[in-house]
CSV table of C-alpha atoms and ligand atoms in Angstrom, one decimal:
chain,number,residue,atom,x,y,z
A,1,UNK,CA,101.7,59.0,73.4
A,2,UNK,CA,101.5,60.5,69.9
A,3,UNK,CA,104.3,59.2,67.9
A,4,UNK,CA,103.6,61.3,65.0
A,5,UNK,CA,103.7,64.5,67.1
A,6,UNK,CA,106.8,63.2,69.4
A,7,UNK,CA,108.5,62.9,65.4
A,8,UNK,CA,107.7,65.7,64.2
A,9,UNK,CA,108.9,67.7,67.5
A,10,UNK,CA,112.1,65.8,67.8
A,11,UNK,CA,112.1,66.9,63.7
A,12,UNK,CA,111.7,70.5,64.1
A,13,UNK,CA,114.0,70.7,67.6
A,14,UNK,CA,116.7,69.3,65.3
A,15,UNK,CA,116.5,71.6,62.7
A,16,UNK,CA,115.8,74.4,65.7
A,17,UNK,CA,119.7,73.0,66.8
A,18,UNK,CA,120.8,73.3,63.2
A,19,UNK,CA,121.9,69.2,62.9
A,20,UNK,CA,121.4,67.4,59.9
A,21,UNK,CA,119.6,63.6,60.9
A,22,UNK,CA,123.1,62.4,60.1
A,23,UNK,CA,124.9,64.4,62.6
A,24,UNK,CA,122.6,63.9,65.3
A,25,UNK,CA,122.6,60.1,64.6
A,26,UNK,CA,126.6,60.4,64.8
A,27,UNK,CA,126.5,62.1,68.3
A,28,UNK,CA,124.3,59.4,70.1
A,29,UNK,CA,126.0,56.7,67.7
A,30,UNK,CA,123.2,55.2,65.9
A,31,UNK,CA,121.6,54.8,62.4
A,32,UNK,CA,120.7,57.5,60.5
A,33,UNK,CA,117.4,55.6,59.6
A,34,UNK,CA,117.3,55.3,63.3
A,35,UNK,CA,116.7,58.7,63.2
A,36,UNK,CA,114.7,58.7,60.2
A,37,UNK,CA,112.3,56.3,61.9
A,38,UNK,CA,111.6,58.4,65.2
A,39,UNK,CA,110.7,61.6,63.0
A,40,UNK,CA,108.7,59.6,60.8
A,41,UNK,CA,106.8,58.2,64.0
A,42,UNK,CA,107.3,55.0,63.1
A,43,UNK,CA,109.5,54.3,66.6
A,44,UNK,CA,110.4,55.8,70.0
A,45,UNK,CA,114.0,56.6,70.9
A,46,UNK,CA,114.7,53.7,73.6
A,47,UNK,CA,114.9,54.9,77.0
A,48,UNK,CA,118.9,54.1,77.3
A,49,UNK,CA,119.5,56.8,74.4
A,50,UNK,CA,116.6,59.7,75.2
A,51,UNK,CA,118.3,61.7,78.3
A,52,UNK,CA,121.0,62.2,75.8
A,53,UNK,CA,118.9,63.1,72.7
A,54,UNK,CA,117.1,65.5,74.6
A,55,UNK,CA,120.3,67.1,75.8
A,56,UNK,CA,121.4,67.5,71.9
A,57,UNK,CA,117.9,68.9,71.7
A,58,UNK,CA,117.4,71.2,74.6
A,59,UNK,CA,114.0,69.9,75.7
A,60,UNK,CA,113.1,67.8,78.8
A,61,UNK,CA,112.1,64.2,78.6
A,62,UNK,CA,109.0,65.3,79.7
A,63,UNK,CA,108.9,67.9,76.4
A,64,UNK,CA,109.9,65.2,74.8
A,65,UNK,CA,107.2,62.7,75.9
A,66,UNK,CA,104.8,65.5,75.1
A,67,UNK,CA,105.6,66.3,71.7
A,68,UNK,CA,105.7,69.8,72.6
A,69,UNK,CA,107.4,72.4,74.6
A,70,UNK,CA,106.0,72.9,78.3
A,71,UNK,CA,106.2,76.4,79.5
A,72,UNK,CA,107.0,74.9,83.5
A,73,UNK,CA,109.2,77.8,84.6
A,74,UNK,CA,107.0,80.7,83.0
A,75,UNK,CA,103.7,78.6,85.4
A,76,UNK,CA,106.0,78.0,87.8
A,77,UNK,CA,107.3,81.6,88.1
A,78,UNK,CA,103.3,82.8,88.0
A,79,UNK,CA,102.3,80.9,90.4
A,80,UNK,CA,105.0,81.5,92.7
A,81,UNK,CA,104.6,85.7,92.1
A,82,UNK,CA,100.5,84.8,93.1
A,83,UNK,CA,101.5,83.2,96.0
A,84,UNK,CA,103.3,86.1,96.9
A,85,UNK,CA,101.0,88.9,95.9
A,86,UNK,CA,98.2,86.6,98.0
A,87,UNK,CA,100.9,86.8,101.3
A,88,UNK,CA,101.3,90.7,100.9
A,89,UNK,CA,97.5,91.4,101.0
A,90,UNK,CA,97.1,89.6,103.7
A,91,UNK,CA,100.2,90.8,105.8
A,92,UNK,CA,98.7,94.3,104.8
A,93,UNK,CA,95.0,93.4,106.3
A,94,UNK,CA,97.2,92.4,109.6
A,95,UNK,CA,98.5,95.4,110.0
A,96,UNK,CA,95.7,97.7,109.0
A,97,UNK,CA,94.1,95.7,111.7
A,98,UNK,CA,96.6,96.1,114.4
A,99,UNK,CA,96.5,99.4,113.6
A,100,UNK,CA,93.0,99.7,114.6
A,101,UNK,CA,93.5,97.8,117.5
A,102,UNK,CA,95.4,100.9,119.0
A,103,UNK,CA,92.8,103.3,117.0
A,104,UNK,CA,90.2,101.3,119.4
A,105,UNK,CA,91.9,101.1,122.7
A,106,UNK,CA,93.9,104.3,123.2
A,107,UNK,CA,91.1,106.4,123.3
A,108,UNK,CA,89.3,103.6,125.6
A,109,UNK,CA,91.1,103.8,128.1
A,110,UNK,CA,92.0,107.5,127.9
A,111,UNK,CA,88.6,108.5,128.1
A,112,UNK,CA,88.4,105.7,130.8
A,113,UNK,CA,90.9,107.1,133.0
A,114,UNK,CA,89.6,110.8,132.7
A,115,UNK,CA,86.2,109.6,133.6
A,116,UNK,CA,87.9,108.3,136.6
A,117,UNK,CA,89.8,111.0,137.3
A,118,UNK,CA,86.8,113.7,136.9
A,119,UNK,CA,84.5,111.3,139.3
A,120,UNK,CA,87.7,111.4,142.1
A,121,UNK,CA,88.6,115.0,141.9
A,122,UNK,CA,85.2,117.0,141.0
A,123,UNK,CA,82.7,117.6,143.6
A,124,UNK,CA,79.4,116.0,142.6
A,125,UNK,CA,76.9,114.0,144.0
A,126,UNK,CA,77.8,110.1,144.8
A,127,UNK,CA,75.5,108.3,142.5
A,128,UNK,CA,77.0,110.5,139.5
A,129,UNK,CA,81.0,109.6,141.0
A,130,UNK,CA,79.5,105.9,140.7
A,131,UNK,CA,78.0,105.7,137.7
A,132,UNK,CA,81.1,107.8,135.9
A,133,UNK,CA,83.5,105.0,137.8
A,134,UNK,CA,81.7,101.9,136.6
A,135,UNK,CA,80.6,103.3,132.9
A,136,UNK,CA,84.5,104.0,132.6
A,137,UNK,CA,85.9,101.0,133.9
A,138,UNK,CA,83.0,99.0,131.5
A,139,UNK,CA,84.6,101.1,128.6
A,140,UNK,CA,88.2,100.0,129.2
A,141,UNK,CA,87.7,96.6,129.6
A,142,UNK,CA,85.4,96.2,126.3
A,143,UNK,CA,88.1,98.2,124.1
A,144,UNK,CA,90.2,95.7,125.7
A,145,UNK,CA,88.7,92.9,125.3
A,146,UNK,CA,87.8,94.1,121.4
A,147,UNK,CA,91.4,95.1,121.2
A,148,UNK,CA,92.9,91.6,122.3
A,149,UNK,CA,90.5,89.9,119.5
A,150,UNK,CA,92.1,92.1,116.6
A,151,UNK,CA,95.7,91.4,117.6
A,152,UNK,CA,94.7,87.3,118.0
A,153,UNK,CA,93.6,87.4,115.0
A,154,UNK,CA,96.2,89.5,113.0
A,155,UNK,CA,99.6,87.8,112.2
A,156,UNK,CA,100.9,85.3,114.8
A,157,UNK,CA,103.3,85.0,117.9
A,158,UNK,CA,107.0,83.6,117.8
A,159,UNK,CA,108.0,81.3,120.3
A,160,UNK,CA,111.3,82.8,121.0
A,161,UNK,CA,112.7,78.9,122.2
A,162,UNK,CA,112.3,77.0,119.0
A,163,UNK,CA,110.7,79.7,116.1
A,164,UNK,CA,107.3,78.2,116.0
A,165,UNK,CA,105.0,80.8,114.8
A,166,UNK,CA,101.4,80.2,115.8
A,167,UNK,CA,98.0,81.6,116.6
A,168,UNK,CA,96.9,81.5,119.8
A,169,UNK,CA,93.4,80.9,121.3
A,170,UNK,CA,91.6,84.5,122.5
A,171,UNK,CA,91.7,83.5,126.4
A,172,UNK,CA,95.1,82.4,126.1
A,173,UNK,CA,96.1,85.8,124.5
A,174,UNK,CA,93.8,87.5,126.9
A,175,UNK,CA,95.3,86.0,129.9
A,176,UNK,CA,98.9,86.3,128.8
A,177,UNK,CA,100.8,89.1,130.1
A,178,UNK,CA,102.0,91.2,128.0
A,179,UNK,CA,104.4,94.7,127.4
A,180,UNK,CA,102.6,96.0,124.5
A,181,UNK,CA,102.2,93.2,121.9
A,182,UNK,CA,104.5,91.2,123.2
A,183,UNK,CA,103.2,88.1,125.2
A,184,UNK,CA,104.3,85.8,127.5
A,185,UNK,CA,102.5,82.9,126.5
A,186,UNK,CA,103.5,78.8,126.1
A,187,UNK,CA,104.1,77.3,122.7
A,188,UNK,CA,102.5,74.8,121.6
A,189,UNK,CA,105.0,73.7,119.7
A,190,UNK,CA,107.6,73.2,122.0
A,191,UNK,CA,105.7,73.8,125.1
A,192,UNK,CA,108.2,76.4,126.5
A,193,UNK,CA,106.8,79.6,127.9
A,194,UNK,CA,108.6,82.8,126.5
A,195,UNK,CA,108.2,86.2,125.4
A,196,UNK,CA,106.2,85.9,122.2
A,197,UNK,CA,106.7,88.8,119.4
A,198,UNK,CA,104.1,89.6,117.3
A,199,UNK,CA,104.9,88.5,113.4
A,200,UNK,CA,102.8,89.3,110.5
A,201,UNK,CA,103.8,86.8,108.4
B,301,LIG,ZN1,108.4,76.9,120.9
């Protein structure tokens, strides 16, 4: 600790309050060389007297301590509005991804079914039916499966029983039924199966 400093901050935060050394030595009922001493940094306010002296000055023990003023709620408020900014950017990545999870398998499986459905109703040889059945049915379940990935990854499920949000593994999401992105799925948390939303955050 510099004493020098610490004096010539508990000096300056005096004069900042507009006491005289006199005054300030009245309030926490000591010396005026008491006070004299300290600003000179020639002694430390004892512990039993300092909470109170920094109340008469406005500053923190730890401000005190310092021999300066530390700007805590200014970092503190920074850091907190990072944090934040940080949490928006990713809950927007999330949803531009779940976004193109539908952008991927809507037109899938609609371009699935309609190869189906041309291969059932249009007259054409057998090997072409075949080939239109399988290469449509091979298209749905890889949007599927690419789709599933995306929303596993993006955000994470609520257990509806206890609030846990989570990440699930891909099979597990996979495997899970589901009415649109809704999945019925066991927490790990509380081990409960339920129907688990979809959260972002
Ligand atoms: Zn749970």
């Amino acid at each position: 600790m510099d004493q020098i400093k610490i004096g010539k901050f508990i000096a300056s935060c005096r004069k900042e309050q507009g006491m005289t050394q006199a005054v300030l030595a009245e309030k926490l009922g000591i010396s005026n060389r008491a006070v004299s001493k300290w600003e000179n940094g020639k002694s430390m306010p004892d512990s039993g007297i300092m909470l109170e002296l920094c109340n008469y000055l406005k500053i923190s023990v730890n401000e005190l301590l310092s021999g300066e003023r530390i700007m805590t709620e200014v970092s503190d408020k920074r850091a907190e509005e990072n944090l934040l900014a940080m949490r928006r950017e990713v809950e927007e990545k999330n949803r531009q991804m779940l976004r193109m999870e539908y952008g991927i398998a809507f037109p899938a499986v609609i371009a699935g079914l309609v190869m189906g459905f041309v291969a059932s109703f249009i007259e054409m040889p057998v090997w072409l039916r075949i080939v239109l059945i399988v290469f449509g049915l091979v298209l749905i379940f890889t949007a599927t499966f690419i789709a599933v990935g995306i929303e596993q990854k993006a955000g994470y499920y609520e257990c509806q029983n206890c609030h846990h949000r989570y990440v699930p593994t891909y099979w597990q999401t996979n495997l899970a039924m589901h009415m649109g992105r809704t999945r019925y799925m066991k927490c790990p948390e509380c081990g409960k199966r339920s129907w688990q939303k979809k959260v972002l955050s």
